XYZ file of C-alpha atoms in Angstrom:
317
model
C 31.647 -16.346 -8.123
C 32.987 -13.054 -8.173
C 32.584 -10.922 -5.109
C 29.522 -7.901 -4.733
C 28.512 -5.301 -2.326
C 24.602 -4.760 -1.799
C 23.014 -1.684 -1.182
C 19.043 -0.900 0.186
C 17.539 2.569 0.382
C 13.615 2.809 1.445
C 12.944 6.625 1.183
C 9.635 8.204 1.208
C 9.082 7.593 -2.584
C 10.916 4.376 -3.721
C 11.932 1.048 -2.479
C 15.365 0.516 -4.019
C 17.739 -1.816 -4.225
C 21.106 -2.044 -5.971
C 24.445 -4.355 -6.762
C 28.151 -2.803 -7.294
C 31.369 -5.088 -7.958
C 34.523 -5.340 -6.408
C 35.727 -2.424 -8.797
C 33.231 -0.158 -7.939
C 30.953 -0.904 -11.170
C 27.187 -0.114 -10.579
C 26.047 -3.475 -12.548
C 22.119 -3.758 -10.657
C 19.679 -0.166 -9.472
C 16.331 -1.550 -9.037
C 13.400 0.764 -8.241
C 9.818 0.519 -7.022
C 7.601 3.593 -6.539
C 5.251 3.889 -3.823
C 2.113 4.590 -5.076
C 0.440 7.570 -4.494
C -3.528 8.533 -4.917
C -4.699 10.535 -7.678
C -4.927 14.113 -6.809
C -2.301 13.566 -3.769
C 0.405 15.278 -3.375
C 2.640 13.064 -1.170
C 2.642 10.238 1.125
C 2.184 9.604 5.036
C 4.613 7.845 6.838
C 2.993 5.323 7.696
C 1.660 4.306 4.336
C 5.134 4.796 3.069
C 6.161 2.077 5.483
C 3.209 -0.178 4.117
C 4.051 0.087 1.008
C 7.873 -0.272 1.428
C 6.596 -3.650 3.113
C 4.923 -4.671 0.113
C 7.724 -4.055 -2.501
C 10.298 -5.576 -0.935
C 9.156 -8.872 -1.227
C 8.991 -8.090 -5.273
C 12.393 -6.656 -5.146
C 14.510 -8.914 -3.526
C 13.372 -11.332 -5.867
C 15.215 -8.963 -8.828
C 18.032 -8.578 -6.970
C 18.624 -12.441 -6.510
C 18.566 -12.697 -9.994
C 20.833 -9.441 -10.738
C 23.232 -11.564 -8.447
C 23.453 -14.886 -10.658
C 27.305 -15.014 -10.816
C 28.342 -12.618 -7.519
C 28.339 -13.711 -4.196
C 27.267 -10.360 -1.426
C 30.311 -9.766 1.039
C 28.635 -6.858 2.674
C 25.561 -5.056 2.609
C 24.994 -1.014 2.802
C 21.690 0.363 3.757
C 20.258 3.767 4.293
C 19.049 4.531 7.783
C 18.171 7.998 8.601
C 17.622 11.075 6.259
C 20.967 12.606 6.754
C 24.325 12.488 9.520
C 22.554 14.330 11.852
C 21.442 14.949 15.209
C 17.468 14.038 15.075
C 16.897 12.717 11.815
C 15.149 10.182 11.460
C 12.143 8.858 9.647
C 9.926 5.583 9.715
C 10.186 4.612 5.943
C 14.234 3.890 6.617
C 12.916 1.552 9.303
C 11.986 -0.774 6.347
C 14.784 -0.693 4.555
C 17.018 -1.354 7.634
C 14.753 -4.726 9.068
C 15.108 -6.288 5.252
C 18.982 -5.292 4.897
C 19.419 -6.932 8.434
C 17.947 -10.167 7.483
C 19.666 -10.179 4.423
C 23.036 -9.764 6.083
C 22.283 -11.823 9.142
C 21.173 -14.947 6.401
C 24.632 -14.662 4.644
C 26.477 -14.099 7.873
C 28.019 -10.860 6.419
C 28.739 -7.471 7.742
C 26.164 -4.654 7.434
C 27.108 -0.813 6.679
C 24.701 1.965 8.165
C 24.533 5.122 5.877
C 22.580 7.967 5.311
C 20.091 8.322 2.656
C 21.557 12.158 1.874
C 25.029 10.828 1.540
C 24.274 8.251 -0.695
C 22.914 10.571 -3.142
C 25.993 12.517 -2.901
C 27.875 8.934 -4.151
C 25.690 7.888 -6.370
C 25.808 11.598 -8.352
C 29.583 11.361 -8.034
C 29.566 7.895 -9.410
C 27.332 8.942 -12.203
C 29.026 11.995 -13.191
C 32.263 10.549 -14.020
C 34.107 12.462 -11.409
C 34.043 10.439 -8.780
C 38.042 9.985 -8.117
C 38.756 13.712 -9.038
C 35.812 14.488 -6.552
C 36.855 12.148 -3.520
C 40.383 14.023 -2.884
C 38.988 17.149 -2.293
C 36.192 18.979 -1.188
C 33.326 20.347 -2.624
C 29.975 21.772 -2.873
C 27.121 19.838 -3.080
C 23.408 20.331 -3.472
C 20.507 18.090 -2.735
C 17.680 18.766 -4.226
C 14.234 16.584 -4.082
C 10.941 16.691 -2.543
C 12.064 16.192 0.805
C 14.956 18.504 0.597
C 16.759 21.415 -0.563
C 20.063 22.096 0.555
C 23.277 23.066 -0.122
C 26.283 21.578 1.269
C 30.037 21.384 1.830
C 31.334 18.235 1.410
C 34.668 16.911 2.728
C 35.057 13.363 1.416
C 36.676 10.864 4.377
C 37.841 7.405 4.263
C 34.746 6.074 4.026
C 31.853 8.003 3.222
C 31.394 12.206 3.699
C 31.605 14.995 6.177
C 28.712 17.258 5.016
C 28.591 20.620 6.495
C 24.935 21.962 5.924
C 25.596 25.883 4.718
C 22.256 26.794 3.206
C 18.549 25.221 2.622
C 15.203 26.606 1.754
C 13.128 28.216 4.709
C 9.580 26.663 3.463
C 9.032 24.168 1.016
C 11.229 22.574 -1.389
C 11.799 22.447 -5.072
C 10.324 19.168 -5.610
C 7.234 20.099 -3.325
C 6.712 23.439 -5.188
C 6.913 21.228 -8.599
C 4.761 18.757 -7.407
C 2.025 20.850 -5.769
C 1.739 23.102 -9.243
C 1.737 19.916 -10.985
C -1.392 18.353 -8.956
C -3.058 21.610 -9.047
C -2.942 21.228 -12.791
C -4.078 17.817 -13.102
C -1.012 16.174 -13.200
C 0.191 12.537 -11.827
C 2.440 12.823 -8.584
C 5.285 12.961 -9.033
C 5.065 15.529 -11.693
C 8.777 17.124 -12.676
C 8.685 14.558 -16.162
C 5.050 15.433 -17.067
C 5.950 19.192 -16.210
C 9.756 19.608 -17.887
C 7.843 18.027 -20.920
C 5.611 21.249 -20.871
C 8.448 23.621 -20.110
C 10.292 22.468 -22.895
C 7.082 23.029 -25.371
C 6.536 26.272 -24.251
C 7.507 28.978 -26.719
C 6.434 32.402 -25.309
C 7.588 34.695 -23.285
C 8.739 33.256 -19.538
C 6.861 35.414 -16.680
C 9.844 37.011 -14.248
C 9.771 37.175 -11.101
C 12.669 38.099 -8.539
C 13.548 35.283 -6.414
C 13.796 35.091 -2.695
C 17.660 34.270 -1.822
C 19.556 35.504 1.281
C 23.388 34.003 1.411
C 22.618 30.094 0.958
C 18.957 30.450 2.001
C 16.113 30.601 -0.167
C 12.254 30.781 -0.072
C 10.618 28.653 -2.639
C 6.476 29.427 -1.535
C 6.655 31.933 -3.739
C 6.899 29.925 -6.819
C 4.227 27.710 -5.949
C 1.926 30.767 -5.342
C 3.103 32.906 -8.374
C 2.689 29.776 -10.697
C -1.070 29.518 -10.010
C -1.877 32.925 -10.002
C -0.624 32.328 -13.590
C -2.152 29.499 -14.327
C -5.839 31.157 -12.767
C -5.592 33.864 -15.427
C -4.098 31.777 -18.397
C -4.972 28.196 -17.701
C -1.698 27.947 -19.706
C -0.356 25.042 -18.210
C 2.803 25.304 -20.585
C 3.882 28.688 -19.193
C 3.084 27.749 -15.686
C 5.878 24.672 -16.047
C 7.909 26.983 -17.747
C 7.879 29.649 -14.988
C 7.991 27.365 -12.198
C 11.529 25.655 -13.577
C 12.779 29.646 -14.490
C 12.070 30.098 -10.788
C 13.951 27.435 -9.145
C 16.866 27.381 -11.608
C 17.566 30.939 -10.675
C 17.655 30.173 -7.089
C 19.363 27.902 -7.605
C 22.343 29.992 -9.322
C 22.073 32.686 -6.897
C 22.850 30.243 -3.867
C 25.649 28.318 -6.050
C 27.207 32.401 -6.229
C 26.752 32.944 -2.889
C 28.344 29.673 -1.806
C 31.373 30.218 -3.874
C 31.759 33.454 -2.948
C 31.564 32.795 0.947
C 33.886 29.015 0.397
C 35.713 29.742 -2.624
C 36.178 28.166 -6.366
C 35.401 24.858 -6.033
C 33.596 21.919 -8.504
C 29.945 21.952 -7.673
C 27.546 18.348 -7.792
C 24.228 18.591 -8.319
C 22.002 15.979 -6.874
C 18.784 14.524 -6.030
C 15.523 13.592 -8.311
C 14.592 17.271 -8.996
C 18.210 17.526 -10.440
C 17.317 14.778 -13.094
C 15.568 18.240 -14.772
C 17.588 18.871 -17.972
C 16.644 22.300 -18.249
C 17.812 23.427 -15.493
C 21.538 21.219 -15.748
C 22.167 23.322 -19.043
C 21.791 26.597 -17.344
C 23.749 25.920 -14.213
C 26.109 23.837 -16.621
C 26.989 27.609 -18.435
C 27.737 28.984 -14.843
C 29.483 26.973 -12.930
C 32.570 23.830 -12.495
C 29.085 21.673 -12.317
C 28.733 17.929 -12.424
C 25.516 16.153 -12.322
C 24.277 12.644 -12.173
C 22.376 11.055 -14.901
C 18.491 10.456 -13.864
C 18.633 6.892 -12.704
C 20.899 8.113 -9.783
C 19.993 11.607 -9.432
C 16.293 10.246 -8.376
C 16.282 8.231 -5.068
C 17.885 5.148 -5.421
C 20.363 2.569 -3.182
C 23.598 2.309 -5.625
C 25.282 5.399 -3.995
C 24.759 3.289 -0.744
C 26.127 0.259 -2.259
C 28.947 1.978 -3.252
C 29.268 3.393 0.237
C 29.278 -0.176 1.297
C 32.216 -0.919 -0.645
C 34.283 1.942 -0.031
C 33.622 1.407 4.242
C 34.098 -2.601 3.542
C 37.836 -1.876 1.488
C 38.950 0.905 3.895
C 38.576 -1.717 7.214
C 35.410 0.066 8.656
C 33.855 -2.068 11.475
């Protein structure tokens, strides 16, 4: 039986579990959405937590089989949003009672991680970069529903030392997405259904400065811009197309006024709103930029089992 490190992540959209090997291959990333109601734009806590309750159950049972030939010598699991005073949130809560029993059954040690710096590993895994990345550091954003951020990220023996530098001062990309979207008739979560309409859209894209001061941004504007348009056109193909114009460009204007206040330096691009190709080709032109593929640029636990490893290998208690 060859050896394995597991990872669980139970953020406020998906109950995810995942499997690396002893070289640091990503060989299991299972997902389960939480459902959300038709016209919603989001979940509660506390039906996050339900629902994380349910799925687990369903998922464990994939990751016994994804283990047919490894035997688990640690486990990784995301706790809290990010290394930070005061975060916290409930859904984690989930993730960390079924990790713990999982652990406590195989009589194995148990790694505690945050959910931000797991996407951080599992975009440097996925982008190839990952032991170019590690000796240095670097900037990093996060962007998702929950969060947009950029960071500077000094990689340590186990996980990260983030050093938050900029975020938005309202709402954040994925939110802006997502609320357009709904308005529009869309399914939550909406950034597939609405890149698929950006990329059909063949007119003329509606500018609009955007609202960045050094690594700060303001995002309401998009939302509110985007269905004005959509009230006068019902054009729901120039809406998408705006609304992705609109982040993008905020998105370069922080990335410039991070490397101008830090230096040159690579730049990593993660979280689900990331997963938009659209945007990857235009910061792609611009910058050093790496970016992980969708299945770990969306919330997932393989950058914490990878986490696992690397804390398990480097002696971590």
């Amino acid at each position: 039986m060859k050896p394995c490190f597991v990872g669980f992540d139970t953020s406020n959209y998906t109950t995810s579990c995942a499997v690396c090997d002893e070289q640091g291959n990503v060989v299991a990333n299972l997902k389960i959405p939480l459902p959300v109601a038709e016209g919603q734009r989001g979940l509660r806590q506390s039906d996050a937590v339900f629902a994380h309750t349910k799925n687990l159950p369903v998922i464990t049972k994939e990751l016994s089989l994804a283990l047919n030939g490894y035997t688990p010598v640690a486990v990784g699991v995301s706790v809290r949003p990010r290394d930070a005073e005061g975060s916290y949130m409930p859904c984690f809560l989930s993730g960390r009672a079924a990790a713990g029993a999982f652990a406590a059954a195989l009589d194995i040690p148990i790694y505690e991680v945050s959910h931000q710096n797991g996407h951080v590993m599992a975009a440097l895994y996925s982008s190839g970069r990952a032991d170019e990345l590690m000796e240095k550091p670097f900037l990093a954003f996060h962007v998702s529903g929950g969060t947009t951020e950029v960071l500077r990220v000094t990689p340590n023996r186990v996980s990260f030392d983030i050093e938050l530098i900029g975020e938005t001062d309202d709402i954040n990309a994925g939110q802006a997405i997502d609320r357009v979207g709904v308005a529009m008739g869309l399914s939550f979560p909406c950034g597939r259904e609405l890149e698929a309409l950006a990329a059909s859209y063949e007119g003329k894209i509606y500018k609009h400065p955007v609202t960045v001061r050094d690594c700060r941004c303001s995002l309401s504007g998009a939302e509110n811009i985007a269905l004005k348009i959509y009230r006068e056109t019902q054009d729901k193909s120039a809406v998408a197309a705006f609304v992705f114009d609109f982040i993008c460009k905020t998105l370069i204007k922080m990335t410039e006024n991070a490397i101008e206040k830090y230096g040159e330096s690579p730049v990593l691009y993660a979280g689900g709103v990331m997963s938009n190709r659209l945007m990857r080709g235009e910061l792609s032109k611009r910058f050093d930029a790496s970016f992980a593929e969708p299945a770990f640029s969306a919330d997932n636990a393989a950058g914490i089992a990878l986490l696992c490893r690397r804390a398990k290998f480097n002696g971590e208690k």
